[in-house]
JSON list of C-alpha atoms in Angstrom, two decimals:
[
{"chain": "A", "resi": 1, "resn": "MET", "atom": "CA", "xyz": [89.92, 71.72, 126.30]},
{"chain": "A", "resi": 2, "resn": "THR", "atom": "CA", "xyz": [93.00, 72.38, 123.83]},
{"chain": "A", "resi": 3, "resn": "HIS", "atom": "CA", "xyz": [93.07, 76.05, 123.06]},
{"chain": "A", "resi": 4, "resn": "TRP", "atom": "CA", "xyz": [93.47, 76.99, 119.51]},
{"chain": "A", "resi": 5, "resn": "PHE", "atom": "CA", "xyz": [96.93, 78.24, 120.28]},
{"chain": "A", "resi": 6, "resn": "GLU", "atom": "CA", "xyz": [98.11, 74.89, 121.11]},
{"chain": "A", "resi": 7, "resn": "GLY", "atom": "CA", "xyz": [96.46, 73.21, 118.20]},
{"chain": "A", "resi": 8, "resn": "PRO", "atom": "CA", "xyz": [97.17, 72.87, 114.51]},
{"chain": "A", "resi": 9, "resn": "LEU", "atom": "CA", "xyz": [98.77, 75.70, 112.88]},
{"chain": "A", "resi": 10, "resn": "ALA", "atom": "CA", "xyz": [100.65, 76.35, 109.40]},
{"chain": "A", "resi": 11, "resn": "ALA", "atom": "CA", "xyz": [103.02, 79.39, 108.81]},
{"chain": "A", "resi": 12, "resn": "PHE", "atom": "CA", "xyz": [104.05, 80.70, 105.51]},
{"chain": "A", "resi": 13, "resn": "ASP", "atom": "CA", "xyz": [106.88, 83.10, 104.83]},
{"chain": "A", "resi": 14, "resn": "THR", "atom": "CA", "xyz": [108.90, 84.71, 101.88]},
{"chain": "A", "resi": 15, "resn": "GLU", "atom": "CA", "xyz": [112.09, 86.12, 100.98]},
{"chain": "A", "resi": 16, "resn": "THR", "atom": "CA", "xyz": [111.92, 88.81, 98.26]},
{"chain": "A", "resi": 17, "resn": "THR", "atom": "CA", "xyz": [114.15, 91.25, 96.19]},
{"chain": "A", "resi": 18, "resn": "GLY", "atom": "CA", "xyz": [112.72, 94.16, 98.04]},
{"chain": "A", "resi": 19, "resn": "VAL", "atom": "CA", "xyz": [109.82, 95.49, 100.06]},
{"chain": "A", "resi": 20, "resn": "ASP", "atom": "CA", "xyz": [107.53, 96.91, 97.31]},
{"chain": "A", "resi": 21, "resn": "VAL", "atom": "CA", "xyz": [104.76, 94.60, 97.26]},
{"chain": "A", "resi": 22, "resn": "GLU", "atom": "CA", "xyz": [103.42, 96.07, 93.77]},
{"chain": "A", "resi": 23, "resn": "GLU", "atom": "CA", "xyz": [107.08, 95.68, 92.02]},
{"chain": "A", "resi": 24, "resn": "ASP", "atom": "CA", "xyz": [109.21, 93.08, 93.99]},
{"chain": "A", "resi": 25, "resn": "ARG", "atom": "CA", "xyz": [109.57, 89.52, 93.52]},
{"chain": "A", "resi": 26, "resn": "ILE", "atom": "CA", "xyz": [109.85, 86.38, 95.71]},
{"chain": "A", "resi": 27, "resn": "VAL", "atom": "CA", "xyz": [113.03, 84.67, 95.73]},
{"chain": "A", "resi": 28, "resn": "SER", "atom": "CA", "xyz": [112.18, 82.03, 98.39]},
{"chain": "A", "resi": 29, "resn": "ALA", "atom": "CA", "xyz": [109.35, 80.77, 100.48]},
{"chain": "A", "resi": 30, "resn": "ALA", "atom": "CA", "xyz": [108.39, 78.26, 102.93]},
{"chain": "A", "resi": 31, "resn": "LEU", "atom": "CA", "xyz": [105.11, 76.68, 104.54]},
{"chain": "A", "resi": 32, "resn": "VAL", "atom": "CA", "xyz": [105.67, 74.84, 107.85]},
{"chain": "A", "resi": 33, "resn": "VAL", "atom": "CA", "xyz": [102.60, 72.67, 109.04]},
{"chain": "A", "resi": 34, "resn": "GLN", "atom": "CA", "xyz": [102.45, 71.62, 112.94]},
{"chain": "A", "resi": 35, "resn": "ASP", "atom": "CA", "xyz": [99.62, 69.26, 114.16]},
{"chain": "A", "resi": 36, "resn": "ALA", "atom": "CA", "xyz": [99.94, 70.45, 118.09]},
{"chain": "A", "resi": 37, "resn": "ALA", "atom": "CA", "xyz": [102.35, 72.36, 120.01]},
{"chain": "A", "resi": 38, "resn": "GLY", "atom": "CA", "xyz": [105.39, 70.33, 120.25]},
{"chain": "A", "resi": 39, "resn": "GLY", "atom": "CA", "xyz": [104.70, 68.38, 117.31]},
{"chain": "A", "resi": 40, "resn": "ARG", "atom": "CA", "xyz": [106.77, 67.52, 114.31]},
{"chain": "A", "resi": 41, "resn": "LEU", "atom": "CA", "xyz": [107.19, 70.18, 111.61]},
{"chain": "A", "resi": 42, "resn": "ARG", "atom": "CA", "xyz": [106.33, 69.44, 108.16]},
{"chain": "A", "resi": 43, "resn": "VAL", "atom": "CA", "xyz": [108.28, 71.89, 105.92]},
{"chain": "A", "resi": 44, "resn": "THR", "atom": "CA", "xyz": [107.62, 72.72, 102.26]},
{"chain": "A", "resi": 45, "resn": "ARG", "atom": "CA", "xyz": [110.47, 74.98, 100.77]},
{"chain": "A", "resi": 46, "resn": "TRP", "atom": "CA", "xyz": [110.43, 76.86, 97.36]},
{"chain": "A", "resi": 47, "resn": "LEU", "atom": "CA", "xyz": [113.29, 78.54, 95.50]},
{"chain": "A", "resi": 48, "resn": "VAL", "atom": "CA", "xyz": [112.51, 80.78, 92.76]},
{"chain": "A", "resi": 49, "resn": "ASN", "atom": "CA", "xyz": [114.43, 82.46, 89.89]},
{"chain": "A", "resi": 50, "resn": "PRO", "atom": "CA", "xyz": [112.66, 85.89, 89.88]},
{"chain": "A", "resi": 51, "resn": "GLY", "atom": "CA", "xyz": [113.66, 86.87, 86.31]},
{"chain": "A", "resi": 52, "resn": "ILE", "atom": "CA", "xyz": [115.03, 90.21, 87.55]},
{"chain": "A", "resi": 53, "resn": "PRO", "atom": "CA", "xyz": [118.28, 91.14, 89.50]},
{"chain": "A", "resi": 54, "resn": "VAL", "atom": "CA", "xyz": [118.12, 90.82, 93.09]},
{"chain": "A", "resi": 55, "resn": "PRO", "atom": "CA", "xyz": [119.52, 94.04, 94.40]},
{"chain": "A", "resi": 56, "resn": "PRO", "atom": "CA", "xyz": [122.69, 93.69, 96.58]},
{"chain": "A", "resi": 57, "resn": "GLY", "atom": "CA", "xyz": [120.73, 94.90, 99.71]},
{"chain": "A", "resi": 58, "resn": "ALA", "atom": "CA", "xyz": [118.22, 92.30, 99.48]},
{"chain": "A", "resi": 59, "resn": "THR", "atom": "CA", "xyz": [121.16, 89.40, 99.17]},
{"chain": "A", "resi": 60, "resn": "GLU", "atom": "CA", "xyz": [122.61, 91.17, 102.17]},
{"chain": "A", "resi": 61, "resn": "ILE", "atom": "CA", "xyz": [119.43, 90.21, 104.16]},
{"chain": "A", "resi": 62, "resn": "HIS", "atom": "CA", "xyz": [118.80, 86.75, 102.96]},
{"chain": "A", "resi": 63, "resn": "GLY", "atom": "CA", "xyz": [122.06, 85.58, 101.40]},
{"chain": "A", "resi": 64, "resn": "LEU", "atom": "CA", "xyz": [120.43, 84.65, 98.13]},
{"chain": "A", "resi": 65, "resn": "THR", "atom": "CA", "xyz": [122.38, 85.87, 94.83]},
{"chain": "A", "resi": 66, "resn": "ASP", "atom": "CA", "xyz": [121.53, 86.14, 91.19]},
{"chain": "A", "resi": 67, "resn": "ASP", "atom": "CA", "xyz": [123.81, 83.25, 90.33]},
{"chain": "A", "resi": 68, "resn": "HIS", "atom": "CA", "xyz": [122.54, 80.90, 93.07]},
{"chain": "A", "resi": 69, "resn": "LEU", "atom": "CA", "xyz": [118.72, 81.52, 92.09]},
{"chain": "A", "resi": 70, "resn": "GLN", "atom": "CA", "xyz": [119.74, 81.01, 88.16]},
{"chain": "A", "resi": 71, "resn": "ARG", "atom": "CA", "xyz": [121.21, 77.84, 88.92]},
{"chain": "A", "resi": 72, "resn": "ASN", "atom": "CA", "xyz": [118.77, 76.37, 91.35]},
{"chain": "A", "resi": 73, "resn": "GLY", "atom": "CA", "xyz": [115.65, 78.45, 91.36]},
{"chain": "A", "resi": 74, "resn": "ARG", "atom": "CA", "xyz": [112.80, 77.51, 89.52]},
{"chain": "A", "resi": 75, "resn": "TRP", "atom": "CA", "xyz": [110.56, 79.79, 87.14]},
{"chain": "A", "resi": 76, "resn": "PRO", "atom": "CA", "xyz": [107.89, 81.71, 89.11]},
{"chain": "A", "resi": 77, "resn": "SER", "atom": "CA", "xyz": [104.73, 80.74, 87.18]},
{"chain": "A", "resi": 78, "resn": "PRO", "atom": "CA", "xyz": [104.43, 77.15, 88.58]},
{"chain": "A", "resi": 79, "resn": "VAL", "atom": "CA", "xyz": [106.15, 77.77, 92.01]},
{"chain": "A", "resi": 80, "resn": "VAL", "atom": "CA", "xyz": [103.58, 80.63, 92.93]},
{"chain": "A", "resi": 81, "resn": "GLU", "atom": "CA", "xyz": [100.68, 78.42, 91.66]},
{"chain": "A", "resi": 82, "resn": "GLU", "atom": "CA", "xyz": [102.10, 75.58, 94.21]},
{"chain": "A", "resi": 83, "resn": "MET", "atom": "CA", "xyz": [102.20, 78.11, 96.76]},
{"chain": "A", "resi": 84, "resn": "ALA", "atom": "CA", "xyz": [98.59, 79.22, 96.35]},
{"chain": "A", "resi": 85, "resn": "ARG", "atom": "CA", "xyz": [97.38, 75.79, 96.08]},
{"chain": "A", "resi": 86, "resn": "ALA", "atom": "CA", "xyz": [99.21, 74.82, 99.56]},
{"chain": "A", "resi": 87, "resn": "LEU", "atom": "CA", "xyz": [97.77, 77.81, 101.27]},
{"chain": "A", "resi": 88, "resn": "ALA", "atom": "CA", "xyz": [94.44, 77.07, 99.90]},
{"chain": "A", "resi": 89, "resn": "GLU", "atom": "CA", "xyz": [94.89, 73.22, 101.14]},
{"chain": "A", "resi": 90, "resn": "GLN", "atom": "CA", "xyz": [95.46, 74.73, 104.77]},
{"chain": "A", "resi": 91, "resn": "CYS", "atom": "CA", "xyz": [92.59, 76.96, 104.64]},
{"chain": "A", "resi": 92, "resn": "ALA", "atom": "CA", "xyz": [90.30, 73.80, 103.28]},
{"chain": "A", "resi": 93, "resn": "THR", "atom": "CA", "xyz": [91.16, 71.81, 106.43]},
{"chain": "A", "resi": 94, "resn": "GLY", "atom": "CA", "xyz": [90.34, 75.00, 108.56]},
{"chain": "A", "resi": 95, "resn": "ARG", "atom": "CA", "xyz": [93.97, 75.33, 109.92]},
{"chain": "A", "resi": 96, "resn": "PRO", "atom": "CA", "xyz": [94.79, 78.87, 110.73]},
{"chain": "A", "resi": 97, "resn": "LEU", "atom": "CA", "xyz": [97.67, 80.36, 108.97]},
{"chain": "A", "resi": 98, "resn": "VAL", "atom": "CA", "xyz": [100.18, 82.05, 110.74]},
{"chain": "A", "resi": 99, "resn": "VAL", "atom": "CA", "xyz": [101.95, 85.08, 108.57]},
{"chain": "A", "resi": 100, "resn": "MET", "atom": "CA", "xyz": [104.16, 87.61, 110.34]},
{"chain": "A", "resi": 101, "resn": "ASN", "atom": "CA", "xyz": [103.18, 91.16, 108.93]},
{"chain": "A", "resi": 102, "resn": "ALA", "atom": "CA", "xyz": [100.47, 89.26, 106.68]},
{"chain": "A", "resi": 103, "resn": "PRO", "atom": "CA", "xyz": [99.83, 92.35, 104.22]},
{"chain": "A", "resi": 104, "resn": "PHE", "atom": "CA", "xyz": [103.45, 92.05, 103.02]},
{"chain": "A", "resi": 105, "resn": "ASP", "atom": "CA", "xyz": [103.67, 88.27, 102.29]},
{"chain": "A", "resi": 106, "resn": "LEU", "atom": "CA", "xyz": [100.22, 87.62, 101.22]},
{"chain": "A", "resi": 107, "resn": "THR", "atom": "CA", "xyz": [99.76, 90.60, 98.93]},
{"chain": "A", "resi": 108, "resn": "LEU", "atom": "CA", "xyz": [103.17, 89.94, 97.32]},
{"chain": "A", "resi": 109, "resn": "LEU", "atom": "CA", "xyz": [102.05, 86.36, 96.57]},
{"chain": "A", "resi": 110, "resn": "ASP", "atom": "CA", "xyz": [98.86, 87.91, 95.27]},
{"chain": "A", "resi": 111, "resn": "ARG", "atom": "CA", "xyz": [100.72, 89.98, 92.93]},
{"chain": "A", "resi": 112, "resn": "GLU", "atom": "CA", "xyz": [102.93, 87.21, 91.60]},
{"chain": "A", "resi": 113, "resn": "LEU", "atom": "CA", "xyz": [99.80, 85.29, 90.80]},
{"chain": "A", "resi": 114, "resn": "ARG", "atom": "CA", "xyz": [98.41, 88.09, 88.95]},
{"chain": "A", "resi": 115, "resn": "ARG", "atom": "CA", "xyz": [101.69, 88.47, 86.90]},
{"chain": "A", "resi": 116, "resn": "HIS", "atom": "CA", "xyz": [102.53, 85.05, 86.34]},
{"chain": "A", "resi": 117, "resn": "ARG", "atom": "CA", "xyz": [99.20, 83.14, 86.44]},
{"chain": "A", "resi": 118, "resn": "ALA", "atom": "CA", "xyz": [96.53, 85.83, 85.66]},
{"chain": "A", "resi": 119, "resn": "SER", "atom": "CA", "xyz": [94.87, 84.92, 88.82]},
{"chain": "A", "resi": 120, "resn": "SER", "atom": "CA", "xyz": [94.80, 85.86, 92.34]},
{"chain": "A", "resi": 121, "resn": "LEU", "atom": "CA", "xyz": [95.36, 84.47, 95.88]},
{"chain": "A", "resi": 122, "resn": "ALA", "atom": "CA", "xyz": [91.31, 84.74, 96.21]},
{"chain": "A", "resi": 123, "resn": "GLY", "atom": "CA", "xyz": [91.05, 82.83, 93.17]},
{"chain": "A", "resi": 124, "resn": "TYR", "atom": "CA", "xyz": [92.86, 79.97, 94.41]},
{"chain": "A", "resi": 125, "resn": "LEU", "atom": "CA", "xyz": [91.31, 80.14, 97.86]},
{"chain": "A", "resi": 126, "resn": "GLY", "atom": "CA", "xyz": [87.75, 79.96, 96.21]},
{"chain": "A", "resi": 127, "resn": "ASP", "atom": "CA", "xyz": [85.14, 79.57, 98.99]},
{"chain": "A", "resi": 128, "resn": "LYS", "atom": "CA", "xyz": [87.60, 78.47, 101.59]},
{"chain": "A", "resi": 129, "resn": "PRO", "atom": "CA", "xyz": [87.91, 81.12, 104.20]},
{"chain": "A", "resi": 130, "resn": "LEU", "atom": "CA", "xyz": [91.11, 82.63, 105.04]},
{"chain": "A", "resi": 131, "resn": "CYS", "atom": "CA", "xyz": [92.25, 82.47, 108.71]},
{"chain": "A", "resi": 132, "resn": "VAL", "atom": "CA", "xyz": [95.28, 84.56, 109.44]},
{"chain": "A", "resi": 133, "resn": "LEU", "atom": "CA", "xyz": [97.07, 84.85, 112.54]},
{"chain": "A", "resi": 134, "resn": "ASP", "atom": "CA", "xyz": [99.71, 87.79, 112.48]},
{"chain": "A", "resi": 135, "resn": "PRO", "atom": "CA", "xyz": [101.97, 87.84, 115.59]},
{"chain": "A", "resi": 136, "resn": "ARG", "atom": "CA", "xyz": [103.03, 91.41, 114.85]},
{"chain": "A", "resi": 137, "resn": "VAL", "atom": "CA", "xyz": [99.48, 92.72, 115.05]},
{"chain": "A", "resi": 138, "resn": "LEU", "atom": "CA", "xyz": [98.60, 90.46, 118.00]},
{"chain": "A", "resi": 139, "resn": "ASP", "atom": "CA", "xyz": [101.49, 91.69, 119.90]},
{"chain": "A", "resi": 140, "resn": "LYS", "atom": "CA", "xyz": [101.08, 95.23, 119.17]},
{"chain": "A", "resi": 141, "resn": "HIS", "atom": "CA", "xyz": [97.22, 95.22, 120.28]},
{"chain": "A", "resi": 142, "resn": "LEU", "atom": "CA", "xyz": [97.69, 93.02, 123.30]},
{"chain": "A", "resi": 143, "resn": "ASP", "atom": "CA", "xyz": [100.73, 94.81, 124.50]},
{"chain": "A", "resi": 144, "resn": "ARG", "atom": "CA", "xyz": [100.42, 97.97, 122.87]},
{"chain": "A", "resi": 145, "resn": "TYR", "atom": "CA", "xyz": [101.96, 100.65, 125.25]},
{"chain": "A", "resi": 146, "resn": "ARG", "atom": "CA", "xyz": [105.40, 98.59, 125.48]},
{"chain": "A", "resi": 147, "resn": "LYS", "atom": "CA", "xyz": [108.24, 100.44, 123.93]},
{"chain": "A", "resi": 148, "resn": "GLY", "atom": "CA", "xyz": [110.52, 99.22, 121.37]},
{"chain": "A", "resi": 149, "resn": "ARG", "atom": "CA", "xyz": [110.82, 97.59, 117.75]},
{"chain": "A", "resi": 150, "resn": "ARG", "atom": "CA", "xyz": [108.33, 94.53, 117.05]},
{"chain": "A", "resi": 151, "resn": "THR", "atom": "CA", "xyz": [110.37, 92.75, 114.32]},
{"chain": "A", "resi": 152, "resn": "LEU", "atom": "CA", "xyz": [110.24, 89.14, 113.99]},
{"chain": "A", "resi": 153, "resn": "THR", "atom": "CA", "xyz": [113.81, 88.99, 115.88]},
{"chain": "A", "resi": 154, "resn": "ASP", "atom": "CA", "xyz": [112.63, 91.41, 118.32]},
{"chain": "A", "resi": 155, "resn": "LEU", "atom": "CA", "xyz": [109.49, 89.55, 119.21]},
{"chain": "A", "resi": 156, "resn": "CYS", "atom": "CA", "xyz": [111.25, 86.34, 119.36]},
{"chain": "A", "resi": 157, "resn": "GLU", "atom": "CA", "xyz": [113.78, 87.47, 121.96]},
{"chain": "A", "resi": 158, "resn": "LEU", "atom": "CA", "xyz": [110.83, 89.04, 124.10]},
{"chain": "A", "resi": 159, "resn": "TYR", "atom": "CA", "xyz": [108.82, 85.84, 124.13]},
{"chain": "A", "resi": 160, "resn": "GLY", "atom": "CA", "xyz": [111.86, 83.46, 124.40]},
{"chain": "A", "resi": 161, "resn": "VAL", "atom": "CA", "xyz": [111.51, 81.99, 120.99]},
{"chain": "A", "resi": 162, "resn": "PRO", "atom": "CA", "xyz": [114.43, 80.51, 119.37]},
{"chain": "A", "resi": 163, "resn": "LEU", "atom": "CA", "xyz": [115.07, 82.10, 115.93]},
{"chain": "A", "resi": 164, "resn": "ASP", "atom": "CA", "xyz": [117.94, 80.00, 114.15]},
{"chain": "A", "resi": 165, "resn": "GLY", "atom": "CA", "xyz": [118.78, 81.51, 110.64]},
{"chain": "A", "resi": 166, "resn": "ALA", "atom": "CA", "xyz": [116.76, 84.57, 110.52]},
{"chain": "A", "resi": 167, "resn": "HIS", "atom": "CA", "xyz": [115.66, 85.62, 107.00]},
{"chain": "A", "resi": 168, "resn": "ASP", "atom": "CA", "xyz": [115.61, 81.93, 105.95]},
{"chain": "A", "resi": 169, "resn": "ALA", "atom": "CA", "xyz": [112.00, 81.52, 104.92]},
{"chain": "A", "resi": 170, "resn": "ALA", "atom": "CA", "xyz": [111.60, 78.26, 106.67]},
{"chain": "A", "resi": 171, "resn": "ALA", "atom": "CA", "xyz": [113.31, 79.48, 109.79]},
{"chain": "A", "resi": 172, "resn": "ASP", "atom": "CA", "xyz": [111.15, 82.59, 110.03]},
{"chain": "A", "resi": 173, "resn": "ALA", "atom": "CA", "xyz": [107.98, 80.63, 109.36]},
{"chain": "A", "resi": 174, "resn": "ALA", "atom": "CA", "xyz": [108.73, 78.10, 112.05]},
{"chain": "A", "resi": 175, "resn": "ALA", "atom": "CA", "xyz": [109.74, 81.01, 114.54]},
{"chain": "A", "resi": 176, "resn": "SER", "atom": "CA", "xyz": [106.32, 82.96, 113.59]},
{"chain": "A", "resi": 177, "resn": "LEU", "atom": "CA", "xyz": [104.40, 79.70, 114.36]},
{"chain": "A", "resi": 178, "resn": "GLU", "atom": "CA", "xyz": [105.97, 79.38, 117.85]},
{"chain": "A", "resi": 179, "resn": "LEU", "atom": "CA", "xyz": [105.73, 83.09, 118.45]},
{"chain": "A", "resi": 180, "resn": "VAL", "atom": "CA", "xyz": [101.92, 82.97, 117.86]},
{"chain": "A", "resi": 181, "resn": "ARG", "atom": "CA", "xyz": [101.58, 79.98, 120.48]},
{"chain": "A", "resi": 182, "resn": "ALA", "atom": "CA", "xyz": [103.68, 81.91, 122.95]},
{"chain": "A", "resi": 183, "resn": "VAL", "atom": "CA", "xyz": [101.53, 85.17, 122.46]},
{"chain": "A", "resi": 184, "resn": "GLY", "atom": "CA", "xyz": [98.48, 82.88, 123.03]},
{"chain": "A", "resi": 185, "resn": "ARG", "atom": "CA", "xyz": [99.69, 81.36, 126.27]},
{"chain": "A", "resi": 186, "resn": "ARG", "atom": "CA", "xyz": [101.03, 84.90, 127.72]},
{"chain": "A", "resi": 187, "resn": "PHE", "atom": "CA", "xyz": [97.45, 86.60, 126.91]},
{"chain": "A", "resi": 188, "resn": "SER", "atom": "CA", "xyz": [95.36, 83.27, 127.34]},
{"chain": "A", "resi": 189, "resn": "ALA", "atom": "CA", "xyz": [92.96, 85.32, 129.46]},
{"chain": "A", "resi": 190, "resn": "ARG", "atom": "CA", "xyz": [92.04, 87.54, 126.51]},
{"chain": "A", "resi": 191, "resn": "LEU", "atom": "CA", "xyz": [92.34, 84.98, 123.60]},
{"chain": "A", "resi": 192, "resn": "GLU", "atom": "CA", "xyz": [91.16, 81.61, 124.86]},
{"chain": "A", "resi": 193, "resn": "HIS", "atom": "CA", "xyz": [87.53, 82.11, 124.47]},
{"chain": "A", "resi": 194, "resn": "LEU", "atom": "CA", "xyz": [87.91, 83.61, 120.82]},
{"chain": "A", "resi": 195, "resn": "SER", "atom": "CA", "xyz": [87.86, 81.24, 117.94]},
{"chain": "A", "resi": 196, "resn": "PRO", "atom": "CA", "xyz": [90.58, 81.64, 115.35]},
{"chain": "A", "resi": 197, "resn": "ALA", "atom": "CA", "xyz": [88.08, 82.91, 113.05]},
{"chain": "A", "resi": 198, "resn": "GLU", "atom": "CA", "xyz": [87.14, 85.59, 115.57]},
{"chain": "A", "resi": 199, "resn": "VAL", "atom": "CA", "xyz": [90.77, 86.38, 116.11]},
{"chain": "A", "resi": 200, "resn": "HIS", "atom": "CA", "xyz": [91.50, 86.92, 112.31]},
{"chain": "A", "resi": 201, "resn": "SER", "atom": "CA", "xyz": [88.32, 89.49, 112.23]},
{"chain": "A", "resi": 202, "resn": "LEU", "atom": "CA", "xyz": [89.52, 91.33, 115.02]},
{"chain": "A", "resi": 203, "resn": "GLN", "atom": "CA", "xyz": [93.18, 91.58, 113.78]},
{"chain": "A", "resi": 204, "resn": "ALA", "atom": "CA", "xyz": [91.67, 93.56, 110.88]},
{"chain": "A", "resi": 205, "resn": "VAL", "atom": "CA", "xyz": [90.08, 96.04, 113.19]},
{"chain": "A", "resi": 206, "resn": "TRP", "atom": "CA", "xyz": [93.25, 96.13, 115.25]},
{"chain": "A", "resi": 207, "resn": "HIS", "atom": "CA", "xyz": [95.71, 96.86, 112.31]},
{"chain": "A", "resi": 208, "resn": "ALA", "atom": "CA", "xyz": [93.38, 99.51, 110.84]},
{"chain": "A", "resi": 209, "resn": "ALA", "atom": "CA", "xyz": [93.65, 101.28, 114.05]},
{"chain": "A", "resi": 210, "resn": "GLN", "atom": "CA", "xyz": [97.41, 100.75, 114.48]},
{"chain": "A", "resi": 211, "resn": "ALA", "atom": "CA", "xyz": [97.86, 101.95, 110.89]},
{"chain": "A", "resi": 212, "resn": "ARG", "atom": "CA", "xyz": [95.91, 104.98, 111.74]},
{"chain": "A", "resi": 213, "resn": "GLY", "atom": "CA", "xyz": [98.07, 105.71, 114.77]},
{"chain": "A", "resi": 214, "resn": "LEU", "atom": "CA", "xyz": [101.29, 105.30, 112.81]},
{"chain": "A", "resi": 215, "resn": "GLN", "atom": "CA", "xyz": [99.78, 107.63, 109.92]},
{"chain": "A", "resi": 216, "resn": "ALA", "atom": "CA", "xyz": [99.29, 110.26, 112.52]},
{"chain": "A", "resi": 217, "resn": "TRP", "atom": "CA", "xyz": [102.53, 109.90, 113.94]},
{"chain": "A", "resi": 218, "resn": "PHE", "atom": "CA", "xyz": [104.32, 110.15, 110.53]},
{"chain": "A", "resi": 219, "resn": "GLU", "atom": "CA", "xyz": [102.00, 113.26, 109.53]},
{"chain": "A", "resi": 220, "resn": "LYS", "atom": "CA", "xyz": [103.05, 114.80, 113.12]},
{"chain": "A", "resi": 221, "resn": "ASN", "atom": "CA", "xyz": [106.65, 114.22, 112.24]},
{"chain": "A", "resi": 222, "resn": "GLY", "atom": "CA", "xyz": [106.58, 115.75, 108.65]},
{"chain": "A", "resi": 223, "resn": "ALA", "atom": "CA", "xyz": [107.01, 112.19, 107.10]},
{"chain": "A", "resi": 224, "resn": "ALA", "atom": "CA", "xyz": [105.22, 111.68, 103.77]},
{"chain": "A", "resi": 225, "resn": "GLU", "atom": "CA", "xyz": [105.08, 107.88, 104.13]},
{"chain": "A", "resi": 226, "resn": "ALA", "atom": "CA", "xyz": [101.48, 106.30, 103.71]},
{"chain": "A", "resi": 227, "resn": "VAL", "atom": "CA", "xyz": [100.31, 103.37, 105.76]},
{"chain": "A", "resi": 228, "resn": "ASP", "atom": "CA", "xyz": [97.90, 100.97, 104.34]},
{"chain": "A", "resi": 229, "resn": "PRO", "atom": "CA", "xyz": [95.32, 99.93, 106.93]},
{"chain": "A", "resi": 230, "resn": "ALA", "atom": "CA", "xyz": [94.27, 96.91, 104.80]},
{"chain": "A", "resi": 231, "resn": "TRP", "atom": "CA", "xyz": [94.72, 93.60, 106.58]},
{"chain": "A", "resi": 232, "resn": "PRO", "atom": "CA", "xyz": [95.80, 90.48, 105.91]},
{"chain": "A", "resi": 233, "resn": "LEU", "atom": "CA", "xyz": [95.64, 91.48, 102.04]},
{"chain": "A", "resi": 234, "resn": "ARG", "atom": "CA", "xyz": [96.08, 94.89, 100.37]},
{"chain": "A", "resi": 235, "resn": "PRO", "atom": "CA", "xyz": [93.57, 95.73, 97.89]},
{"chain": "A", "resi": 236, "resn": "ASP", "atom": "CA", "xyz": [94.32, 96.14, 94.07]},
{"chain": "A", "resi": 237, "resn": "LEU", "atom": "CA", "xyz": [95.73, 99.25, 92.86]},
{"chain": "A", "resi": 238, "resn": "PRO", "atom": "CA", "xyz": [93.09, 101.17, 90.75]},
{"chain": "A", "resi": 239, "resn": "ALA", "atom": "CA", "xyz": [93.89, 100.75, 87.02]},
{"chain": "A", "resi": 240, "resn": "ALA", "atom": "CA", "xyz": [95.64, 103.75, 85.40]},
{"chain": "A", "resi": 241, "resn": "ALA", "atom": "CA", "xyz": [93.22, 106.00, 83.39]}
]
């Protein structure tokens, strides 16, 4: 029997103007689909003119400049709809969706849909169940006592996954997809009896526990940073009174 981590997977990744999911914008994104481990990758790329300046710090990370995006990027409204429909299509086929640090990318897409389409990610998914595999959450739970950072670059190095062209959306998505396969193989005794839907549900619990632990660490060290326990999508901010 083929285990889920050897079977069909899709992966989604974005590059952005910053790290604030409520205010920052998508400048590029990619969806990578693979029918089985070792199979051909089918890649869809999007380039977006976000309509706001791209901070120099963001450009230093992903290399996308205002000039390049204005010349080559498309206006956000139709592009974010294409992204949402592409994700919904994967969900409709039952294909698990790999998203590294899912609450960032999926929440950012949701906010872009609200901003430009007066809709939401849930609105495009409809009754199609979202099944997300987040390599960061999986690794942090399955190897919780290991020291060190857990960025995509760090995890790829640890699991022996090639990452060529980090901070390119397609390269990061492809690496995240292979990383989930590698995590599944390393911890197959703990994962192979679970369905992707069951792993999705467990990750919500695991992420919440991880967030509580990080919040406690921040408070112990006098940091004011708040950690959101929601996964894979952060809830709406309450409307201002």
